Amino acid sequence: MHYLEKRWRLRHQRTIVLHAGLPKTGTTYIQNELFALRKVLRQDHQVLMPSISPNLTDALCSMFHDDPMLHITNKIQGKSNEDLRDQIGAYFANIEGELDRHEWNMLILSAEGVYNLGESEMRRLQVWGRQFGLRWKIVFGVRNGPDWVRSVIQEMVKGGDTLNRLYDDLPIPLYRERIGTAIKLFGRSSVTVYSYEDAAAYPQGILSHFLSVLGLQIPVGEQQGSQQQNKCMSHEALTLLSRINAMRPLLTAGSILPARRNGREALNLLGVRGRPFRLPPGIRRRVIAAVAEQEQWLEDNFGISYQYPATCRVSYGSSGSKSRGDGAKMARKGGSAVRAALPSSQGGYAESHGAALELSSEALDDLAVLICDLVNGRPR
């Protein structure tokens, strides 16, 4: 068959799946598991996943952003314009080389960060992809507002933010805006939305649920509970990390502060046991009010409904959320030094799930500084 004729036929047969998140809906687990299975998926099922990375956020956002220098990873790394151009060229060459080299019927591009791309940027991604396949399937995972915000706040504090700032300026899942852009560009029939709660409750596991959303019945031998890769910090640990971030910001003028050069405070604090992190009742009520219109849009367009008792005091464990302080069991290198710095007057709080970190503001600040010094190699 003539090359151009074959390429035309393949373009009409192939499906490009854009797994666009949202974050905190099991995306990291799905990405990593699919990436580990990519050879089997390609050879046995003609499902291709690019080998650059499980998460293609940095690649796709750099490739199609109006100003790639504004993509957060590129800002932190401080790349020059020339280096960034070379990197983007390598992204295109690597991905397109694999698309031309392998036989495939479905391409999976998993990159939750693309939900931040604007309409013109998403259109460039669409135009590029149409060289290889004309069928698109845009997949979003969503999660009830309070659990999503709680989980995102944890990740943002791990990344250097503070609880006070985040409570003042709550991160909200803008379902209508983010999913709406995909509907406008690709059409409603090309957009699929599933709930994280349904995926977490799926009998065969969250990865099998995702594959079923794609119309793939592929046995993956998934173990229940294996999706818990993003370990949750206890309330006590997150409070300490927030104070560290407030006193010694992780980033200053886009560069990592020397006093935080190891950046391992979050890893070490995972070993600190305590209560599961929960939103304060007042913050939770604000979240429910803030997401009401967004969740109504979800129900109207995709039949996904979230209901909350009038008291707004729903148990986190009842909504599919998996935050139970499991991160406390994952003591990291240096964790013993961190635990040794914790006040013994707390009645063994570092080993007790129920104890609270009730310290004065000054004592909490002193403890935060001490932990930061221990982690970064300057014991006091």
Tab-separated table of C-alpha atoms in Angstrom:
chain	number	residue	atom	x	y	z
A	1	MET	CA	0.000	0.000	0.000
A	2	HIS	CA	1.274	3.466	-0.872
A	3	TYR	CA	2.697	5.290	2.173
A	4	LEU	CA	0.333	8.268	1.949
A	5	GLU	CA	-2.691	6.025	1.470
A	6	LYS	CA	-1.704	3.944	4.496
A	7	ARG	CA	-1.152	7.064	6.589
A	8	TRP	CA	-4.578	8.429	5.573
A	9	ARG	CA	-6.247	5.151	6.522
A	10	LEU	CA	-4.463	4.957	9.862
A	11	ARG	CA	-5.387	8.541	10.750
A	12	HIS	CA	-9.057	7.643	10.385
A	13	GLN	CA	-8.724	4.457	12.439
A	14	ARG	CA	-6.613	5.653	15.329
A	15	THR	CA	-7.803	7.138	18.613
A	16	ILE	CA	-5.829	9.642	20.659
A	17	VAL	CA	-6.693	9.616	24.359
A	18	LEU	CA	-5.852	12.765	26.301
A	19	HIS	CA	-6.010	11.931	30.004
A	20	ALA	CA	-6.261	15.478	31.305
A	21	GLY	CA	-6.594	14.831	35.027
A	22	LEU	CA	-7.802	16.427	37.111
A	23	PRO	CA	-5.068	16.136	39.725
A	24	LYS	CA	-5.937	14.224	42.918
A	25	THR	CA	-8.214	11.792	41.100
A	26	GLY	CA	-5.801	8.867	40.914
A	27	THR	CA	-3.889	10.228	37.929
A	28	THR	CA	-0.397	9.567	39.307
A	29	TYR	CA	-1.207	5.951	40.052
A	30	ILE	CA	-2.812	5.429	36.639
A	31	GLN	CA	0.130	7.046	34.850
A	32	ASN	CA	2.743	4.987	36.646
A	33	GLU	CA	0.906	1.699	36.191
A	34	LEU	CA	0.252	2.295	32.489
A	35	PHE	CA	3.871	3.321	32.005
A	36	ALA	CA	5.075	0.097	33.632
A	37	LEU	CA	2.777	-1.866	31.309
A	38	ARG	CA	3.535	0.111	28.154
A	39	LYS	CA	5.493	-2.684	26.426
A	40	VAL	CA	2.673	-5.185	26.959
A	41	LEU	CA	0.055	-2.615	25.954
A	42	ARG	CA	1.894	-1.836	22.729
A	43	GLN	CA	2.840	-5.369	21.718
A	44	ASP	CA	-0.362	-7.164	22.708
A	45	HIS	CA	-3.012	-4.474	22.323
A	46	GLN	CA	-1.504	-1.814	20.004
A	47	VAL	CA	-1.956	0.808	22.721
A	48	LEU	CA	0.964	3.240	22.708
A	49	MET	CA	2.152	5.365	25.619
A	50	PRO	CA	5.170	7.616	24.924
A	51	SER	CA	8.303	6.605	26.810
A	52	ILE	CA	9.416	10.113	27.814
A	53	SER	CA	7.659	9.993	31.163
A	54	PRO	CA	4.535	8.552	32.817
A	55	ASN	CA	3.305	12.125	33.237
A	56	LEU	CA	3.594	14.169	30.033
A	57	THR	CA	2.645	17.467	31.673
A	58	ASP	CA	6.084	19.042	31.284
A	59	ALA	CA	6.412	17.835	27.697
A	60	LEU	CA	2.962	18.850	26.425
A	61	CYS	CA	2.811	22.142	28.323
A	62	SER	CA	6.248	23.093	27.001
A	63	MET	CA	5.343	22.018	23.464
A	64	PHE	CA	2.070	23.940	23.231
A	65	HIS	CA	2.172	26.749	25.809
A	66	ASP	CA	1.964	30.295	24.398
A	67	ASP	CA	5.095	31.071	26.415
A	68	PRO	CA	6.855	27.846	27.502
A	69	MET	CA	9.011	29.851	29.924
A	70	LEU	CA	5.892	30.398	32.043
A	71	HIS	CA	5.325	26.687	32.614
A	72	ILE	CA	6.072	26.187	36.308
A	73	THR	CA	8.758	23.499	35.888
A	74	ASN	CA	10.618	25.576	33.326
A	75	LYS	CA	10.460	28.612	35.628
A	76	ILE	CA	11.906	26.688	38.571
A	77	GLN	CA	14.683	25.150	36.470
A	78	GLY	CA	15.591	28.571	35.100
A	79	LYS	CA	16.364	27.323	31.602
A	80	SER	CA	17.599	29.736	28.972
A	81	ASN	CA	15.508	30.326	25.864
A	82	GLU	CA	18.000	28.334	23.808
A	83	ASP	CA	18.002	25.389	26.205
A	84	LEU	CA	14.215	25.400	26.286
A	85	ARG	CA	13.983	25.435	22.486
A	86	ASP	CA	16.309	22.440	22.356
A	87	GLN	CA	14.250	20.642	24.998
A	88	ILE	CA	10.989	21.279	23.147
A	89	GLY	CA	12.551	20.069	19.911
A	90	ALA	CA	13.621	16.882	21.677
A	91	TYR	CA	10.086	16.374	23.010
A	92	PHE	CA	8.614	16.586	19.513
A	93	ALA	CA	11.307	14.350	18.024
A	94	ASN	CA	10.957	11.659	20.690
A	95	ILE	CA	7.174	11.457	20.646
A	96	GLU	CA	6.765	11.724	16.875
A	97	GLY	CA	9.545	9.190	16.366
A	98	GLU	CA	7.679	6.645	18.483
A	99	LEU	CA	4.397	7.357	16.698
A	100	ASP	CA	6.019	6.679	13.329
A	101	ARG	CA	8.089	3.727	14.502
A	102	HIS	CA	5.398	1.602	16.154
A	103	GLU	CA	2.128	0.065	15.078
A	104	TRP	CA	-0.688	1.434	17.216
A	105	ASN	CA	-4.421	1.977	17.233
A	106	MET	CA	-4.680	3.988	20.449
A	107	LEU	CA	-2.316	6.625	21.823
A	108	ILE	CA	-2.550	7.582	25.507
A	109	LEU	CA	-1.259	11.025	26.449
A	110	SER	CA	-1.556	11.292	30.232
A	111	ALA	CA	-0.857	14.803	31.495
A	112	GLU	CA	-3.077	16.323	34.162
A	113	GLY	CA	-1.306	19.656	33.802
A	114	VAL	CA	-2.819	20.280	30.367
A	115	TYR	CA	-6.085	21.299	32.020
A	116	ASN	CA	-4.320	24.609	32.701
A	117	LEU	CA	-3.739	25.257	28.994
A	118	GLY	CA	-5.905	27.908	27.366
A	119	GLU	CA	-8.116	27.404	24.342
A	120	SER	CA	-5.509	28.500	21.783
A	121	GLU	CA	-2.904	26.240	23.366
A	122	MET	CA	-5.245	23.248	23.422
A	123	ARG	CA	-6.061	23.943	19.785
A	124	ARG	CA	-2.377	23.671	18.868
A	125	LEU	CA	-2.259	20.318	20.645
A	126	GLN	CA	-5.338	19.239	18.694
A	127	VAL	CA	-3.899	20.315	15.336
A	128	TRP	CA	-0.629	18.525	16.043
A	129	GLY	CA	-2.387	15.315	17.070
A	130	ARG	CA	-4.556	15.264	13.949
A	131	GLN	CA	-1.452	14.418	11.935
A	132	PHE	CA	-1.579	10.989	13.533
A	133	GLY	CA	-5.200	10.299	14.452
A	134	LEU	CA	-8.554	11.974	13.881
A	135	ARG	CA	-10.491	10.395	16.731
A	136	TRP	CA	-10.048	12.032	20.102
A	137	LYS	CA	-11.157	10.909	23.538
A	138	ILE	CA	-10.618	13.484	26.277
A	139	VAL	CA	-10.854	11.922	29.741
A	140	PHE	CA	-11.282	13.805	33.015
A	141	GLY	CA	-11.547	12.468	36.546
A	142	VAL	CA	-13.426	14.573	39.094
A	143	ARG	CA	-13.842	14.395	42.854
A	144	ASN	CA	-16.201	15.897	45.403
A	145	GLY	CA	-15.185	19.452	46.230
A	146	PRO	CA	-14.136	19.217	49.898
A	147	ASP	CA	-12.034	16.083	49.392
A	148	TRP	CA	-10.436	17.522	46.248
A	149	VAL	CA	-9.568	20.799	47.971
A	150	ARG	CA	-8.231	18.991	51.041
A	151	SER	CA	-5.979	16.800	48.910
A	152	VAL	CA	-4.789	19.682	46.726
A	153	ILE	CA	-3.964	21.774	49.790
A	154	GLN	CA	-1.763	18.960	51.081
A	155	GLU	CA	0.133	18.819	47.791
A	156	MET	CA	0.514	22.597	47.622
A	157	VAL	CA	1.917	22.743	51.155
A	158	LYS	CA	4.348	19.965	50.202
A	159	GLY	CA	5.333	22.197	47.289
A	160	GLY	CA	6.104	25.180	49.522
A	161	ASP	CA	2.753	26.898	50.170
A	162	THR	CA	1.194	27.673	53.555
A	163	LEU	CA	-2.126	26.720	55.099
A	164	ASN	CA	-2.983	30.318	55.967
A	165	ARG	CA	-2.539	31.527	52.405
A	166	LEU	CA	-4.462	28.593	50.960
A	167	TYR	CA	-7.336	29.055	53.396
A	168	ASP	CA	-7.516	32.708	52.338
A	169	ASP	CA	-7.387	31.840	48.627
A	170	LEU	CA	-8.921	28.387	48.317
A	171	PRO	CA	-8.017	26.254	45.276
A	172	ILE	CA	-11.306	25.393	43.587
A	173	PRO	CA	-11.866	22.714	40.898
A	174	LEU	CA	-13.078	24.765	37.951
A	175	TYR	CA	-14.848	21.869	36.260
A	176	ARG	CA	-16.970	23.971	33.948
A	177	GLU	CA	-14.082	26.064	32.647
A	178	ARG	CA	-11.545	23.257	32.285
A	179	ILE	CA	-13.831	20.585	30.890
A	180	GLY	CA	-15.799	23.179	28.934
A	181	THR	CA	-12.744	24.123	26.870
A	182	ALA	CA	-12.325	20.495	25.808
A	183	ILE	CA	-16.022	20.269	24.886
A	184	LYS	CA	-15.750	23.418	22.773
A	185	LEU	CA	-12.715	22.155	20.853
A	186	PHE	CA	-13.344	18.415	20.570
A	187	GLY	CA	-17.126	18.143	20.929
A	188	ARG	CA	-19.231	16.798	23.773
A	189	SER	CA	-19.207	13.257	22.365
A	190	SER	CA	-15.402	13.166	22.614
A	191	VAL	CA	-15.288	14.114	26.305
A	192	THR	CA	-15.680	11.531	29.077
A	193	VAL	CA	-15.847	12.392	32.772
A	194	TYR	CA	-15.730	9.854	35.594
A	195	SER	CA	-15.796	10.300	39.357
A	196	TYR	CA	-12.835	9.363	41.505
A	197	GLU	CA	-15.276	7.910	44.021
A	198	ASP	CA	-16.584	5.411	41.435
A	199	ALA	CA	-13.050	4.556	40.332
A	200	ALA	CA	-11.868	3.956	43.911
A	201	ALA	CA	-14.855	1.665	44.552
A	202	TYR	CA	-14.423	-0.317	41.309
A	203	PRO	CA	-14.100	-4.026	42.259
A	204	GLN	CA	-11.119	-4.664	39.957
A	205	GLY	CA	-9.279	-1.509	41.017
A	206	ILE	CA	-8.772	2.031	39.824
A	207	LEU	CA	-6.549	1.127	36.853
A	208	SER	CA	-9.046	-1.418	35.549
A	209	HIS	CA	-11.751	1.215	35.900
A	210	PHE	CA	-9.709	3.642	33.807
A	211	LEU	CA	-9.110	1.040	31.106
A	212	SER	CA	-12.839	0.290	31.023
A	213	VAL	CA	-13.506	4.010	30.488
A	214	LEU	CA	-11.310	3.725	27.385
A	215	GLY	CA	-13.275	0.685	26.234
A	216	LEU	CA	-10.357	-1.659	26.933
A	217	GLN	CA	-10.868	-4.958	28.718
A	218	ILE	CA	-7.270	-5.752	29.624
A	219	PRO	CA	-6.478	-7.872	32.705
A	220	VAL	CA	-3.864	-6.026	34.716
A	221	GLY	CA	-3.691	-8.088	37.919
A	222	GLU	CA	-4.275	-5.031	40.068
A	223	GLN	CA	-4.296	-5.338	43.827
A	224	GLN	CA	-6.922	-3.501	45.825
A	225	GLY	CA	-5.447	-0.604	47.757
A	226	SER	CA	-2.382	-0.433	45.521
A	227	GLN	CA	-3.403	3.000	44.272
A	228	GLN	CA	-2.261	4.652	47.494
A	229	GLN	CA	0.954	6.073	46.062
A	230	ASN	CA	0.526	9.703	47.119
A	231	LYS	CA	1.033	9.291	50.836
A	232	CYS	CA	-1.002	11.610	53.022
A	233	MET	CA	0.546	13.702	55.769
A	234	SER	CA	-0.966	13.886	59.215
A	235	HIS	CA	-2.534	17.124	60.400
A	236	GLU	CA	0.406	17.625	62.756
A	237	ALA	CA	3.013	17.058	60.041
A	238	LEU	CA	1.273	19.366	57.586
A	239	THR	CA	1.004	22.091	60.229
A	240	LEU	CA	4.750	21.873	60.851
A	241	LEU	CA	5.573	21.929	57.142
A	242	SER	CA	3.327	24.951	56.650
A	243	ARG	CA	5.186	26.818	59.394
A	244	ILE	CA	8.517	25.862	57.828
A	245	ASN	CA	7.285	27.237	54.497
A	246	ALA	CA	6.144	30.468	56.143
A	247	MET	CA	9.418	31.055	57.969
A	248	ARG	CA	11.789	29.774	55.306
A	249	PRO	CA	10.062	29.875	51.912
A	250	LEU	CA	11.085	27.053	49.612
A	251	LEU	CA	11.411	29.422	46.657
A	252	THR	CA	12.710	32.979	46.630
A	253	ALA	CA	12.635	34.886	43.337
A	254	GLY	CA	12.087	31.590	41.548
A	255	SER	CA	15.127	29.913	43.123
A	256	ILE	CA	15.333	27.388	45.953
A	257	LEU	CA	16.333	28.994	49.241
A	258	PRO	CA	19.764	27.702	50.401
A	259	ALA	CA	18.302	26.831	53.798
A	260	ARG	CA	15.910	24.466	51.993
A	261	ARG	CA	18.490	23.065	49.588
A	262	ASN	CA	17.649	19.416	50.265
A	263	GLY	CA	13.916	20.003	49.980
A	264	ARG	CA	13.207	16.832	51.941
A	265	GLU	CA	11.172	18.234	54.799
A	266	ALA	CA	7.929	16.794	53.438
A	267	LEU	CA	9.468	13.337	52.975
A	268	ASN	CA	10.775	13.292	56.513
A	269	LEU	CA	7.552	14.574	58.019
A	270	LEU	CA	5.603	11.726	56.411
A	271	GLY	CA	6.887	9.665	59.317
A	272	VAL	CA	5.133	11.877	61.875
A	273	ARG	CA	1.909	10.282	63.024
A	274	GLY	CA	-1.173	12.159	64.047
A	275	ARG	CA	-4.730	12.916	63.054
A	276	PRO	CA	-5.685	12.712	59.373
A	277	PHE	CA	-5.569	16.189	57.871
A	278	ARG	CA	-9.047	17.664	57.563
A	279	LEU	CA	-10.384	21.017	56.533
A	280	PRO	CA	-11.608	23.109	59.460
A	281	PRO	CA	-15.451	23.102	59.529
A	282	GLY	CA	-15.669	26.750	58.488
A	283	ILE	CA	-13.312	26.212	55.549
A	284	ARG	CA	-15.241	23.103	54.534
A	285	ARG	CA	-18.487	25.082	54.451
A	286	ARG	CA	-16.808	27.727	52.291
A	287	VAL	CA	-15.602	25.037	49.883
A	288	ILE	CA	-19.053	23.474	49.568
A	289	ALA	CA	-20.556	26.878	48.813
A	290	ALA	CA	-17.783	27.722	46.340
A	291	VAL	CA	-18.110	24.488	44.339
A	292	ALA	CA	-21.921	24.315	44.335
A	293	GLU	CA	-22.295	25.883	40.895
A	294	GLN	CA	-19.441	23.822	39.451
A	295	GLU	CA	-20.879	20.567	40.790
A	296	GLN	CA	-24.341	21.475	39.505
A	297	TRP	CA	-22.773	21.870	36.059
A	298	LEU	CA	-21.225	18.404	36.424
A	299	GLU	CA	-24.598	16.909	37.299
A	300	ASP	CA	-26.378	18.684	34.441
A	301	ASN	CA	-23.817	17.649	31.818
A	302	PHE	CA	-22.432	14.312	33.026
A	303	GLY	CA	-24.869	13.026	35.644
A	304	ILE	CA	-22.272	13.124	38.431
A	305	SER	CA	-23.941	14.302	41.627
A	306	TYR	CA	-22.432	15.213	44.990
A	307	GLN	CA	-24.686	15.774	47.986
A	308	TYR	CA	-23.724	17.076	51.429
A	309	PRO	CA	-25.677	17.094	54.711
A	310	ALA	CA	-26.948	20.476	55.803
A	311	THR	CA	-24.445	20.488	58.653
A	312	CYS	CA	-21.564	20.285	56.148
A	313	ARG	CA	-19.799	17.917	58.555
A	314	VAL	CA	-19.409	14.876	56.339
A	315	SER	CA	-16.958	12.137	57.326
A	316	TYR	CA	-14.043	12.143	54.907
A	317	GLY	CA	-13.918	8.392	54.848
A	318	SER	CA	-17.475	8.147	53.511
A	319	SER	CA	-16.886	9.856	50.177
A	320	GLY	CA	-14.212	7.712	48.608
A	321	SER	CA	-11.349	9.683	50.090
A	322	LYS	CA	-8.431	7.536	51.222
A	323	SER	CA	-6.760	9.895	53.692
A	324	ARG	CA	-6.325	7.893	56.873
A	325	GLY	CA	-2.873	9.005	57.941
A	326	ASP	CA	-1.260	6.055	56.114
A	327	GLY	CA	1.728	8.253	55.346
A	328	ALA	CA	2.595	7.979	59.008
A	329	LYS	CA	3.838	4.454	58.372
A	330	MET	CA	6.302	5.616	55.747
A	331	ALA	CA	9.212	6.925	57.807
A	332	ARG	CA	11.899	8.295	55.512
A	333	LYS	CA	15.618	8.779	55.948
A	334	GLY	CA	16.085	11.356	58.636
A	335	GLY	CA	12.656	10.688	60.095
A	336	SER	CA	14.128	9.482	63.386
A	337	ALA	CA	15.897	12.809	63.838
A	338	VAL	CA	12.683	14.656	63.114
A	339	ARG	CA	10.741	12.550	65.611
A	340	ALA	CA	13.467	13.089	68.194
A	341	ALA	CA	12.941	16.831	67.842
A	342	LEU	CA	9.260	16.552	68.722
A	343	PRO	CA	8.297	17.551	72.257
A	344	SER	CA	7.998	14.638	74.661
A	345	SER	CA	5.335	16.572	76.571
A	346	GLN	CA	2.893	15.621	73.850
A	347	GLY	CA	2.489	12.197	75.418
A	348	GLY	CA	4.206	10.320	72.615
A	349	TYR	CA	2.270	12.232	69.955
A	350	ALA	CA	4.710	11.106	67.255
A	351	GLU	CA	3.449	7.558	67.717
A	352	SER	CA	-0.208	8.295	68.428
A	353	HIS	CA	-2.833	8.881	65.768
A	354	GLY	CA	-5.091	10.672	68.187
A	355	ALA	CA	-2.771	13.211	69.797
A	356	ALA	CA	-2.861	16.868	68.828
A	357	LEU	CA	0.008	19.269	68.273
A	358	GLU	CA	-0.966	21.905	70.824
A	359	LEU	CA	1.983	24.273	71.042
A	360	SER	CA	2.254	28.020	71.326
A	361	SER	CA	2.966	29.895	68.122
A	362	GLU	CA	6.521	30.596	69.286
A	363	ALA	CA	7.191	26.964	70.230
A	364	LEU	CA	5.784	25.773	66.921
A	365	ASP	CA	8.061	28.175	65.050
A	366	ASP	CA	11.097	26.997	67.030
A	367	LEU	CA	10.236	23.385	66.273
A	368	ALA	CA	9.772	24.152	62.573
A	369	VAL	CA	13.194	25.809	62.372
A	370	LEU	CA	14.839	22.920	64.216
A	371	ILE	CA	13.312	20.353	61.860
A	372	CYS	CA	14.364	22.387	58.824
A	373	ASP	CA	17.932	22.547	60.152
A	374	LEU	CA	18.035	18.817	60.884
A	375	VAL	CA	16.797	17.876	57.428
A	376	ASN	CA	19.237	20.188	55.691
A	377	GLY	CA	22.280	18.985	57.592
A	378	ARG	CA	22.716	21.685	60.186
A	379	PRO	CA	21.766	20.095	63.563
A	380	ARG	CA	21.539	22.629	66.365
